[in-house]
Coordinates of C-alpha atoms in Angstrom, one line a residue:
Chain A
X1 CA 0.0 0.0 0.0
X2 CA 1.4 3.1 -1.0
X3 CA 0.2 6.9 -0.1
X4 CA -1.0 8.7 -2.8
X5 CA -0.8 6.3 -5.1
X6 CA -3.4 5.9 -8.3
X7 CA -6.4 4.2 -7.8
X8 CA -8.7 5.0 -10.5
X9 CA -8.4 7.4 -13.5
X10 CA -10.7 8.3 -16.3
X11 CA -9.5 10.1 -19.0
X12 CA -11.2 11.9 -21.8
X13 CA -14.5 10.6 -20.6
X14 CA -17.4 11.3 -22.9
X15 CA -21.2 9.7 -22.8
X16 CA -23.7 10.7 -24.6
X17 CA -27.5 9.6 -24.5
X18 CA -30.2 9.8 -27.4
X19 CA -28.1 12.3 -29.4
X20 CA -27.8 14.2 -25.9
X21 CA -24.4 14.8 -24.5
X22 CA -24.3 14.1 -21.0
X23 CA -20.7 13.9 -20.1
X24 CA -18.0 15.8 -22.3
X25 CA -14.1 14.7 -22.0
X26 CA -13.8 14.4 -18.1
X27 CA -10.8 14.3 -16.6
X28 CA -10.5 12.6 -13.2
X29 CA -7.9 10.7 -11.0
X30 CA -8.6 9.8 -7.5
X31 CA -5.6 8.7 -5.5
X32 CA -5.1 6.8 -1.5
X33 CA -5.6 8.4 1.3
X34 CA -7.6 11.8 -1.0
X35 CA -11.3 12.6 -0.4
X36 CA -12.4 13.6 -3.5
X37 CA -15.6 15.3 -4.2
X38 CA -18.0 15.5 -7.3
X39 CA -20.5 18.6 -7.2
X40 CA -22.6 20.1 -9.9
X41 CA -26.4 21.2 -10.5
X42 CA -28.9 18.6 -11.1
X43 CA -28.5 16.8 -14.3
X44 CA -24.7 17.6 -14.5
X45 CA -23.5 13.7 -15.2
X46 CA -22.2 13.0 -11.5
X47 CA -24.1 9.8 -11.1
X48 CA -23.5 8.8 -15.2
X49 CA -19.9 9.6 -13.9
X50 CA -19.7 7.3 -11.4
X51 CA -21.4 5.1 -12.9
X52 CA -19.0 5.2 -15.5
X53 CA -16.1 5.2 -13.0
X54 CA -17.4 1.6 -11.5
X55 CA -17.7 -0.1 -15.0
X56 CA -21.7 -0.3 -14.8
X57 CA -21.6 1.8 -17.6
X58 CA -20.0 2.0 -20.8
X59 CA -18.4 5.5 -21.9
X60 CA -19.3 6.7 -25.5
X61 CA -15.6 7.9 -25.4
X62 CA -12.3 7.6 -23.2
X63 CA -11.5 5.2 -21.0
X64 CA -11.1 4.1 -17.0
X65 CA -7.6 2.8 -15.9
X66 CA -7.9 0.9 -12.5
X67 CA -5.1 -0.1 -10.0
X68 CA -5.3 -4.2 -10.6
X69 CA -7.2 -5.8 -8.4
X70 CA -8.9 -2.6 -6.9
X71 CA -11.3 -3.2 -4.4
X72 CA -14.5 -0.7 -4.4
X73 CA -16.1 0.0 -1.9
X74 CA -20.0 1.5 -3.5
X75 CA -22.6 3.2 -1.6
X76 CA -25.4 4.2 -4.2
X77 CA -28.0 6.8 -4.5
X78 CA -31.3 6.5 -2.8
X79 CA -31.1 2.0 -1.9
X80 CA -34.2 1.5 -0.5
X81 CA -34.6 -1.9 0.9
X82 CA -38.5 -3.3 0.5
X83 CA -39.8 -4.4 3.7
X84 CA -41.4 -7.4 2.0
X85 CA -37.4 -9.5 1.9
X86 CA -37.5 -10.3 5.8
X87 CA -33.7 -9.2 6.6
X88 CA -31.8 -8.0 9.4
X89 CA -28.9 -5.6 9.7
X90 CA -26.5 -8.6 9.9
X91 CA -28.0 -10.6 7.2
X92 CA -27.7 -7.6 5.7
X93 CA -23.8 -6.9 5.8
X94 CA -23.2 -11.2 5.0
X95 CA -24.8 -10.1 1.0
X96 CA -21.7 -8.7 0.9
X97 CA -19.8 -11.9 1.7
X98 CA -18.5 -13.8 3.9
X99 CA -17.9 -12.4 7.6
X100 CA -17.4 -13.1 10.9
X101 CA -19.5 -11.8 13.4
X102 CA -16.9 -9.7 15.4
X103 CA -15.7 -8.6 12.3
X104 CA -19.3 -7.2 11.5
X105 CA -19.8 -6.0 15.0
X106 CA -16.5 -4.0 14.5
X107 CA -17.7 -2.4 11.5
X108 CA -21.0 -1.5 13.1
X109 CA -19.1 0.3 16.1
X110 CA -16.8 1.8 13.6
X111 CA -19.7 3.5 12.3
X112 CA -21.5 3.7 15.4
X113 CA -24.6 1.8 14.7
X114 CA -23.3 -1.4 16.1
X115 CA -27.6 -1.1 18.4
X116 CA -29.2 -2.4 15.2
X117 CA -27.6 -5.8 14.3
X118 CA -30.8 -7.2 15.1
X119 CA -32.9 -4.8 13.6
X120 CA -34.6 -5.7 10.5
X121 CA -32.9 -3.4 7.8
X122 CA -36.0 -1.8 6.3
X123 CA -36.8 -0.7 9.2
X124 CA -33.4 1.8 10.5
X125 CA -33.7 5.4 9.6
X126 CA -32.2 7.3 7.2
X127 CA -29.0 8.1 8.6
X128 CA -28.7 4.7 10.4
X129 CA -29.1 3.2 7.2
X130 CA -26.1 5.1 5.3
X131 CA -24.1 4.2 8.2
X132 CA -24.8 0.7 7.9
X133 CA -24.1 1.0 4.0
X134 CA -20.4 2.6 5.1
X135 CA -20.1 -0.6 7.3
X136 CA -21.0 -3.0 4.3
X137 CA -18.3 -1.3 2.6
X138 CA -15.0 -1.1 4.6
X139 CA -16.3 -5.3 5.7
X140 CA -15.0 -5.5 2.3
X141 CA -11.7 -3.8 2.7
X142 CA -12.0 -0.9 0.5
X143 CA -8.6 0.4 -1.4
X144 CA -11.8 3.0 -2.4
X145 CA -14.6 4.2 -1.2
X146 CA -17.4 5.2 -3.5
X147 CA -20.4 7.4 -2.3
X148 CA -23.3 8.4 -4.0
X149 CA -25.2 11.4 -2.2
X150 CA -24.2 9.4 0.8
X151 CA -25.9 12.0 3.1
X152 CA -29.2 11.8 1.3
X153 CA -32.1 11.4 3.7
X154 CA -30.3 12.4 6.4
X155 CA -31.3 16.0 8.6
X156 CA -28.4 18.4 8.8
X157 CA -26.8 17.5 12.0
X158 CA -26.3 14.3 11.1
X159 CA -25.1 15.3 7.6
X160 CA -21.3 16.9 9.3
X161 CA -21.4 13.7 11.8
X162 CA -21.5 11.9 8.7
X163 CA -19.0 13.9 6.9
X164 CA -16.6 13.4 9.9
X165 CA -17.1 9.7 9.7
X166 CA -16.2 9.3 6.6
X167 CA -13.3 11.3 7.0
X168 CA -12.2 8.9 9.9
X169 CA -12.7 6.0 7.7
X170 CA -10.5 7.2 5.1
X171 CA -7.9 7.7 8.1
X172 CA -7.8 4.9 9.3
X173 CA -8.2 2.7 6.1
X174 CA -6.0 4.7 3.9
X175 CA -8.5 4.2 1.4
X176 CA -9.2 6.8 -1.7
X177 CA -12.6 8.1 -1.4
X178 CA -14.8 9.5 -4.6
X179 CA -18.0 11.5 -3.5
X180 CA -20.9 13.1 -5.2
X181 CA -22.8 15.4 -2.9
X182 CA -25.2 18.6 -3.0
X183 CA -24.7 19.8 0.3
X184 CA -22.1 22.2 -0.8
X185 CA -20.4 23.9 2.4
X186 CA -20.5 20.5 4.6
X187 CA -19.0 18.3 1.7
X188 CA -16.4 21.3 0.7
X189 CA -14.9 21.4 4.5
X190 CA -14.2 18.1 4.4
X191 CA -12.6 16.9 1.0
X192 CA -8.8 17.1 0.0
X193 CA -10.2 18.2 -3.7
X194 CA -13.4 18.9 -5.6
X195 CA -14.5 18.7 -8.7
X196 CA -17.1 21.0 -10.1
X197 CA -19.3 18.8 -12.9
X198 CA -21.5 20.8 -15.7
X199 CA -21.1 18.0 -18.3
X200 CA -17.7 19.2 -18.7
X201 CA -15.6 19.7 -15.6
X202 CA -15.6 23.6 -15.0
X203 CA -13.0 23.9 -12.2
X204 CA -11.5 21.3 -9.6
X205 CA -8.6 21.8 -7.0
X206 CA -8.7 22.3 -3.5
X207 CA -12.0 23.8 -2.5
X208 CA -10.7 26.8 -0.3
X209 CA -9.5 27.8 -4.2
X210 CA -12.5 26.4 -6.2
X211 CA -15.2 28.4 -3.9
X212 CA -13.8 31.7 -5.0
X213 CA -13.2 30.1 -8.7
X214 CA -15.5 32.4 -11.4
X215 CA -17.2 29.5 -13.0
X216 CA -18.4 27.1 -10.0
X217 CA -19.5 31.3 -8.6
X218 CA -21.2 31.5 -12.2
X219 CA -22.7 27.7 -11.8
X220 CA -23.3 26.8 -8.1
X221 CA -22.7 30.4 -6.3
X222 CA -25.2 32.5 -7.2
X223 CA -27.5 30.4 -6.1
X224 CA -26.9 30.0 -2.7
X225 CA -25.9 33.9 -2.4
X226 CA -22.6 35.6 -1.9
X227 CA -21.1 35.6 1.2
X228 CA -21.1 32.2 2.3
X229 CA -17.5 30.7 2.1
X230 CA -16.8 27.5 2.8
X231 CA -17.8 25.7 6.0
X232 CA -14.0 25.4 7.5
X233 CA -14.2 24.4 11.6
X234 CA -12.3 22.0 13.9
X235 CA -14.6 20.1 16.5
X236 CA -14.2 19.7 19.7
X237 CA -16.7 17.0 20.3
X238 CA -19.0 15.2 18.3
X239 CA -22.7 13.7 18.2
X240 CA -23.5 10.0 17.7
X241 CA -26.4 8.8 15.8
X242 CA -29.1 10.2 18.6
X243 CA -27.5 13.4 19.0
X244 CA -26.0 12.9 21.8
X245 CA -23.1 14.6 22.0
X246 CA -19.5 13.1 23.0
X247 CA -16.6 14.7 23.4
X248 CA -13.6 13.5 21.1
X249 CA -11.2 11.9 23.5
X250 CA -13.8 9.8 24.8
X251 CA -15.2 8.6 21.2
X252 CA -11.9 7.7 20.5
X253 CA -11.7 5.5 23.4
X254 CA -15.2 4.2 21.8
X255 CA -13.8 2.8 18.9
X256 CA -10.2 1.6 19.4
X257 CA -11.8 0.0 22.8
Chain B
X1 CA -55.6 -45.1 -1.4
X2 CA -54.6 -45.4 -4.9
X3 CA -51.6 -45.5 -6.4
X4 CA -52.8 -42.2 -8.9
X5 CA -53.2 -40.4 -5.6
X6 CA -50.1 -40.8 -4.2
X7 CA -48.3 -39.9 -7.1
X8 CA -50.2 -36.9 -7.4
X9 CA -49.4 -35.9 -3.7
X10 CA -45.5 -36.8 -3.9
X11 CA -45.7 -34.9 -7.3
X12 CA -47.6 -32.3 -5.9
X13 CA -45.0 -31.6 -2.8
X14 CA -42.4 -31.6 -4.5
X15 CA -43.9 -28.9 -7.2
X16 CA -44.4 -27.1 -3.7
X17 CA -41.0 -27.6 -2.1
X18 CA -39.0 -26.2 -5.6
X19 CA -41.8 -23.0 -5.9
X20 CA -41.8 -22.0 -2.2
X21 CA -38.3 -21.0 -1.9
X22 CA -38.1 -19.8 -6.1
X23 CA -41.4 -18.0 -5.2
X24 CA -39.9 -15.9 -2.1
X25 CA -37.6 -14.2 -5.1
X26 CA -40.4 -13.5 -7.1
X27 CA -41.7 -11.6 -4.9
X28 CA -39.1 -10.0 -3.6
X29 CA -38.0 -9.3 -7.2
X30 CA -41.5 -8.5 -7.8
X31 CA -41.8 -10.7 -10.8
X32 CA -45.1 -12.2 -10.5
X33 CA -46.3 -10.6 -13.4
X34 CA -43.3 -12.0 -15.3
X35 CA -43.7 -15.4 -14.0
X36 CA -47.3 -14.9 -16.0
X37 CA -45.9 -14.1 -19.2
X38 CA -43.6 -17.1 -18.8
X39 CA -46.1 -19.6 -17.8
X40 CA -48.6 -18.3 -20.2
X41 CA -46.3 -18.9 -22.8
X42 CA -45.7 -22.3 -21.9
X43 CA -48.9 -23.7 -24.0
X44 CA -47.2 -22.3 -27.1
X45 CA -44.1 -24.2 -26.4
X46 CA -46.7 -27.6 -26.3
X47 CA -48.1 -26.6 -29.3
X48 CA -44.9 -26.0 -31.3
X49 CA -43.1 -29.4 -29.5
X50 CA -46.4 -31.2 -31.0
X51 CA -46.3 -29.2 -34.4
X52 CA -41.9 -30.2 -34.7
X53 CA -42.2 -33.4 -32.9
X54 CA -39.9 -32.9 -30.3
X55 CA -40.2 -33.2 -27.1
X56 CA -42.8 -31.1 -25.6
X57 CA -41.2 -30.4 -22.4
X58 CA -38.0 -29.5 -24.5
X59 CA -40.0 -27.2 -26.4
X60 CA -41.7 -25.5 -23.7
X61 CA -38.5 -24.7 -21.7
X62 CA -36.7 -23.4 -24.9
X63 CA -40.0 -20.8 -25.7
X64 CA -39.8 -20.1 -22.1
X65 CA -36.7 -18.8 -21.8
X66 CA -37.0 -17.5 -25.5
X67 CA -40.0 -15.4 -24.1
X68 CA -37.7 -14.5 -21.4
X69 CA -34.7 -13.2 -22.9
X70 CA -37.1 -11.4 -25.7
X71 CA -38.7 -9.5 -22.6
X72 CA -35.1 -8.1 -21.3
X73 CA -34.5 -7.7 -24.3
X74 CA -37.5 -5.2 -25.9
X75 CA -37.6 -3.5 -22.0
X76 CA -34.4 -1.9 -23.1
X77 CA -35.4 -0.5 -26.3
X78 CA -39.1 0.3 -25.5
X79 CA -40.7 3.2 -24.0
X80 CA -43.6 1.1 -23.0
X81 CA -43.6 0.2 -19.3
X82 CA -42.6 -3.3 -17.9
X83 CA -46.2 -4.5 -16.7
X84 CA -47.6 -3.1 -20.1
X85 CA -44.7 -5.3 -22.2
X86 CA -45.3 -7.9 -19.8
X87 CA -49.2 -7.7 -20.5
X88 CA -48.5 -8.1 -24.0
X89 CA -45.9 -10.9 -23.9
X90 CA -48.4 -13.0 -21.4
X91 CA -51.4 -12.9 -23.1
X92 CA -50.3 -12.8 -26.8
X93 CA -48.2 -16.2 -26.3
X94 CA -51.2 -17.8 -24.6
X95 CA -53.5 -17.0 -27.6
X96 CA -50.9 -17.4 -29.9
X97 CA -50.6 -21.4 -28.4
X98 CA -54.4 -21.6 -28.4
X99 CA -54.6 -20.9 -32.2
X100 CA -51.6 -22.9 -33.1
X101 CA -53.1 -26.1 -30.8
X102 CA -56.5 -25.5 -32.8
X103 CA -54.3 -25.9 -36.2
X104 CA -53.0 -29.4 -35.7
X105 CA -54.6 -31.6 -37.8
X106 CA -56.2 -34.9 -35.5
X107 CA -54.9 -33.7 -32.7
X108 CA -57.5 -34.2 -29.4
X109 CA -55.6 -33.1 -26.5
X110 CA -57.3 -32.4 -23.1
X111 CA -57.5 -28.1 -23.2
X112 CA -58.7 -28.0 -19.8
X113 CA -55.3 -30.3 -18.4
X114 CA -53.0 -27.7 -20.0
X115 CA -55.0 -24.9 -18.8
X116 CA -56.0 -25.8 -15.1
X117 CA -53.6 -29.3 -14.5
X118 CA -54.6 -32.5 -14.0
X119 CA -52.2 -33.9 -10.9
X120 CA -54.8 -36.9 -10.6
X121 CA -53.2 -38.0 -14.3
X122 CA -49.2 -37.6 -13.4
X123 CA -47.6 -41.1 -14.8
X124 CA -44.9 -43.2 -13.0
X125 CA -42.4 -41.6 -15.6
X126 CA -43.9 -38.2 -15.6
X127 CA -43.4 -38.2 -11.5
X128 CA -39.4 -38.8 -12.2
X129 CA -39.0 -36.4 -14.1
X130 CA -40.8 -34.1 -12.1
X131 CA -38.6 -34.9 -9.2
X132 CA -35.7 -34.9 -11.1
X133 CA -36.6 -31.6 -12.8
X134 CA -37.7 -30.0 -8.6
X135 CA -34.0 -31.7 -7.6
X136 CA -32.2 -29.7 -10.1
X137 CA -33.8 -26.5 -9.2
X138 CA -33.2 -26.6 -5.4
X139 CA -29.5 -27.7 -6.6
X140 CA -29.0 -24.9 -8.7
X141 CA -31.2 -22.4 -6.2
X142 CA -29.0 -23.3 -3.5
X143 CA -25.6 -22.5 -5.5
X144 CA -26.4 -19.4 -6.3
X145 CA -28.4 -18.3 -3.0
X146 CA -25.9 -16.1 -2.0
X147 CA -25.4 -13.7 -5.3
X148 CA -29.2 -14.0 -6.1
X149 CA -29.9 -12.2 -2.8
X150 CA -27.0 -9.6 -3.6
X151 CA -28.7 -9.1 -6.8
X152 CA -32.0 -8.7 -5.1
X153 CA -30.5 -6.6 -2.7
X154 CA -29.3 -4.0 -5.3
X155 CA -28.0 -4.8 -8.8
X156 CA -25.4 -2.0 -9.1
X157 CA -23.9 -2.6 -6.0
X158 CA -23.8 -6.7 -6.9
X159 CA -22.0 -6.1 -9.9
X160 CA -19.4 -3.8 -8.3
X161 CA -19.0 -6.6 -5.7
X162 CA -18.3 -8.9 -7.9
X163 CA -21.3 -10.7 -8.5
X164 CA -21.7 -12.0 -12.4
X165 CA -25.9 -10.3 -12.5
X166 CA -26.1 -11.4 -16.4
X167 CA -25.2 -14.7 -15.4
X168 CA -27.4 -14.8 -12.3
X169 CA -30.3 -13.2 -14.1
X170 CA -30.5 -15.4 -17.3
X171 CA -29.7 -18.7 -14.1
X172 CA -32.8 -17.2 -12.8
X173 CA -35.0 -17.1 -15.5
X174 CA -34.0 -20.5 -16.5
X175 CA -35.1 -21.8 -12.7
X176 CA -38.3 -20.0 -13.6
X177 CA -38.9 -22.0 -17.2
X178 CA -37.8 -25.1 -15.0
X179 CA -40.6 -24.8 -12.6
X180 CA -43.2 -23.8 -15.3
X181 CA -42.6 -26.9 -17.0
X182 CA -42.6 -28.8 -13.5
X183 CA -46.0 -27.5 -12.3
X184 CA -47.8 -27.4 -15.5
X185 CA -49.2 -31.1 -14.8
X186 CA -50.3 -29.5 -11.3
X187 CA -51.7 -26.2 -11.6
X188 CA -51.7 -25.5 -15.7
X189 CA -50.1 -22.9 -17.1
X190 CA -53.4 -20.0 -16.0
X191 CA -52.6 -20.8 -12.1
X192 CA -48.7 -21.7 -11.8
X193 CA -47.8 -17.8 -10.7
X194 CA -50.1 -18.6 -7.9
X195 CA -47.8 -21.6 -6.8
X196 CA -44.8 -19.4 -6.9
X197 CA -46.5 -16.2 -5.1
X198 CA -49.1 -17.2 -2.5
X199 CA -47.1 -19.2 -0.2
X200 CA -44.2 -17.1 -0.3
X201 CA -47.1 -14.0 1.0
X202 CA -47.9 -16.3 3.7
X203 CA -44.1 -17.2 4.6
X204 CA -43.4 -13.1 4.9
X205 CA -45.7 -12.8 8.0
X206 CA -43.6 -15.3 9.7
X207 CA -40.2 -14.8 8.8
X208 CA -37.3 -12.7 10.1
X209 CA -34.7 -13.6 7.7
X210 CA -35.0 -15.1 3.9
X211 CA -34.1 -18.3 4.6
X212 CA -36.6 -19.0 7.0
X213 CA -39.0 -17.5 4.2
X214 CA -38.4 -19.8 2.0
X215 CA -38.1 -22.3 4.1
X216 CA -41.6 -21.3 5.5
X217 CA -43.2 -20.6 2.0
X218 CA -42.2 -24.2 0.6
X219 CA -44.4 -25.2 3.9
X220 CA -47.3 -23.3 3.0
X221 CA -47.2 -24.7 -0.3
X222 CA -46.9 -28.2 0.9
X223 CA -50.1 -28.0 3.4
X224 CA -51.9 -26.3 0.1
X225 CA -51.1 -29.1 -2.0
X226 CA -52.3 -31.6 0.8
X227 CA -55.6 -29.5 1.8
X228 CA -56.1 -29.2 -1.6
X229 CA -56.4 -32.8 -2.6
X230 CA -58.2 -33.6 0.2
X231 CA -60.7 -31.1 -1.4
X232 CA -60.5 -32.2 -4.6
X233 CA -61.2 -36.2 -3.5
X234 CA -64.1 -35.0 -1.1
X235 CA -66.4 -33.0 -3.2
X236 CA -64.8 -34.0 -6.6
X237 CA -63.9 -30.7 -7.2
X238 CA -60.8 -29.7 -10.1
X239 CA -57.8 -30.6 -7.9
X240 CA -55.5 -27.5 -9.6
X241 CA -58.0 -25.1 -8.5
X242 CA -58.5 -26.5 -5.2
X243 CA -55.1 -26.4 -4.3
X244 CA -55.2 -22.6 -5.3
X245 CA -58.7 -22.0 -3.1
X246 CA -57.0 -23.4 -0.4
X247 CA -53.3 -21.4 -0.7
X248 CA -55.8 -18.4 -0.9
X249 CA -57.4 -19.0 2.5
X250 CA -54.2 -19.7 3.9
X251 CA -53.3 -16.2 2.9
X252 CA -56.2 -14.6 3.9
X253 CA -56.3 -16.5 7.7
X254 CA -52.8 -15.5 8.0
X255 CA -53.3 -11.9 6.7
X256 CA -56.6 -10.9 7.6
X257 CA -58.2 -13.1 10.6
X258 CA -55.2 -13.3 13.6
X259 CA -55.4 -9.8 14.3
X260 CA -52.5 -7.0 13.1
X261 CA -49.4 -8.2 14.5
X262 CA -46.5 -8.6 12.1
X263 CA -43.4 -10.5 12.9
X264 CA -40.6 -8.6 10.7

């Protein structure tokens, strides 16, 4: 395992649908131990992007270049699990493949929703249930982490816990990580780089530079008004899934013990 | 009792041990209307097997799964909806084998027994096959349990871990054709989605996990096949059917009469 090193690339990625261009020569390279983020207006190609990026879908033009034998880790948009397949949490995370229990009851507390291993999944809430998706994922080891909108459905507090988390996943795993997200501010604080999608890619780079870049102002900025920068803070303690908060030290001891 | 009636029975649970557990993913893949269009179109493969002289069971699995992969196949380049295509494909392949039954010279086949079963008919060699045909199915279920739940689960997320879904789905469908052509002689081809559906709806009320719903449903399907002979022998009543009526009150009792509590 090697910092920084390549994971995934697509170069000169183009896709068009029904004579409709939908992607137009994307460049993008995500590498270990980088949180990489994928914003843009509705209908910009993020999810035909990452689609693209995990082989589900075939680009009209360019091509992806993965690390042999990379191991994805995939949260996608919007999974919604029909209460008619009887399944709990823990049958849940073994679709995935084969596990131990501790090892599934370590992912659970890494993600701090080891209370519902018993729960029937279609039954968690929204933010439980992206946690247990990021649980399903590094069970498998991740070299990369691939996250759809993985905040979607949950209320805004949970949204920066969640941000953190994944941060702290990516720490401790040394995995890459690609997300798409809408929630501009939260998502901005917390990647290494961002990537501004409109079809084509209009800026990327570190987001302190790309939230005072002219075109993601022209494209995202004006609509959430001038003034707001991006969302930059240290915490000092943090919430688990109820809210409750904890300080730092103390979750630390939570997970490690 | 007769030796017609215990072939029909053993050939009747073991129609209800292979649909039970293949029934809990058409539901949860919520393919029922699918497993119509493949039954449905089931009489056409008898017809053309009797028109080419090959084997009819041959025939039927190959139209079957010829139905099936034309399906897939038009969803992706069709703006009509899925139930809509479905529709189509069901009931234009069961007319479509009508007509072409009615166009074979001397032929007098029992309508009804391809329509509605006739279990009370099932030969010594027809029961073999039909256990050999259920075997294969639970062999082949079992193999790919694991991936066919991923798949349920979410496609997308099955291929990126690894899971061949082509491959599972065209394994799937064939299972499907497999049981059509198993339970034909029991329900005919209008009541065979009823096999596949109704006990896995009662299994869901009692089941925490999918294994014990399929499990549970190949049950429920076993005590209809039973109840439903019993019916048929008492008031001389079409055993198909009866089997059907009683899987039906099952569902109901279980759904409607024992109050609101649900075990999930």
């Amino acid at each position: 395992m090697r910092a920084n090193e390549l994971l995934l690339s697509g170069s000169d990625l183009s896709f068009s649908r029904g004579g409709q261009l939908l992607l137009d020569k994307v460049e993008i390279a995500i590498h270990r131990d980088e949180i990489i983020t994928v914003i843009g207006p509705n209908g910009a190609g993020k999810t035909t992007l990452v689609r693209i990026l995990l082989g589900l879908l075939k680009p009209s033009q360019g091509s992806v270049i993965s690390e042999l034998g990379l191991k994805i880790g995939y949260v996608p948009q919007r999974l919604q699990m029909d209460p008619v397949l009887p399944m709990s949490v823990e049958r849940f995370l073994k679709t995935a493949g084969r596990f131990s229990a501790q090892a599934m009851r370590e992912a659970l507390l890494e993600v701090g929703a080891d209370r519902v291993l018993d729960c029937p999944i279609s039954e968690v809430s929204g933010g439980e249930f992206q946690r247990i998706m990021l649980a399903r994922a590094i069970l498998r080891k991740p070299d990369l982490l691939i996250l759809d909108e993985p905040t979607q459905g949950v209320d805004l507090g949970g949204q920066a816990e969640l941000y953190q988390l994944i941060s702290r996943l990516r720490d401790r795993y040394h995995c890459g990580v690609l997300m798409v997200s809408h929630d501009l501010h939260l998502v901005m604080a917390a990647s290494d780089s961002v990537l501004c999608l409109n079809q084509h890619v209009c800026c990327s780079g570190r987001p302190e530079a790309i939230s005072q870049h002219p075109e993601y102002l022209r494209l995202i900025g004006d609509t959430v008004g001038p003034g707001l920068a991006v969302y930059s803070h240290e915490h000092d303690h943090s919430h688990d899934i109820h809210g409750n908060i904890h300080n730092l030290d103390e979750s630390k001891e939570e997970e490690h013990g | 009792m007769d030796d017609f009636i215990w072939r029909a029975l053993i050939a009747g649970l073991v129609v209800a041990a292979v649909a039970g557990p293949l029934g809990t993913f058409v539901v949860w893949r919520r393919m029922a209307y699918f497993g119509d269009s493949l039954s449905h179109s089931a009489l056409l493969g008898i017809a053309l097997g009797i028109l080419t002289g090959v084997n009819t069971t041959l025939s039927l699995l190959l139209v079957c799964l010829g139905i099936a992969v034309l399906v897939v196949w038009m969803e992706s380049r069709q703006r009509l909806s899925h139930d809509t295509l479905l529709g189509i494909f069901a009931h234009s392949s069961l007319s479509l084998g009508l007509v072409a039954l009615s166009l074979i010279q001397g032929l007098r086949i029992d309508l009804m027994a391809y329509l509605f079963g006739d279990i009370l008919a099932v030969t010594g060699t027809e029961l073999y096959w039909i256990m050999a045909g259920g075997a294969g199915v639970l062999l082949v279920l079992l193999m790919i349990w694991r991936p066919l739940l991923a798949l349920t689960v979410n496609e997308d997320l099955a291929q990126v871990e690894g899971v061949r879904v082509d491959l599972m789905r065209l394994l799937f469908m064939l299972l499907m054709a497999l049981v059509v052509a198993v339970a034909i002689k029991l329900v005919g081809v209008l009541l065979i989605t009823s096999l596949l559906i109704i006990p896995a709806a009662v299994a869901r009320r009692f089941s925490r996990s999918p294994e014990q719903m399929a499990l549970l449903a190949a049950l429920a399907g076993g005590v209809s096949v039973i109840g439903g002979m019993w019916v048929s022998l008492q008031w001389d009543t079409p055993t198909g059917p009866s089997i059907v009526v009683v899987a039906s009150l099952l569902f109901f009792m279980v759904n409607l009469g024992w109050g609101t509590h649900r075990v999930s």
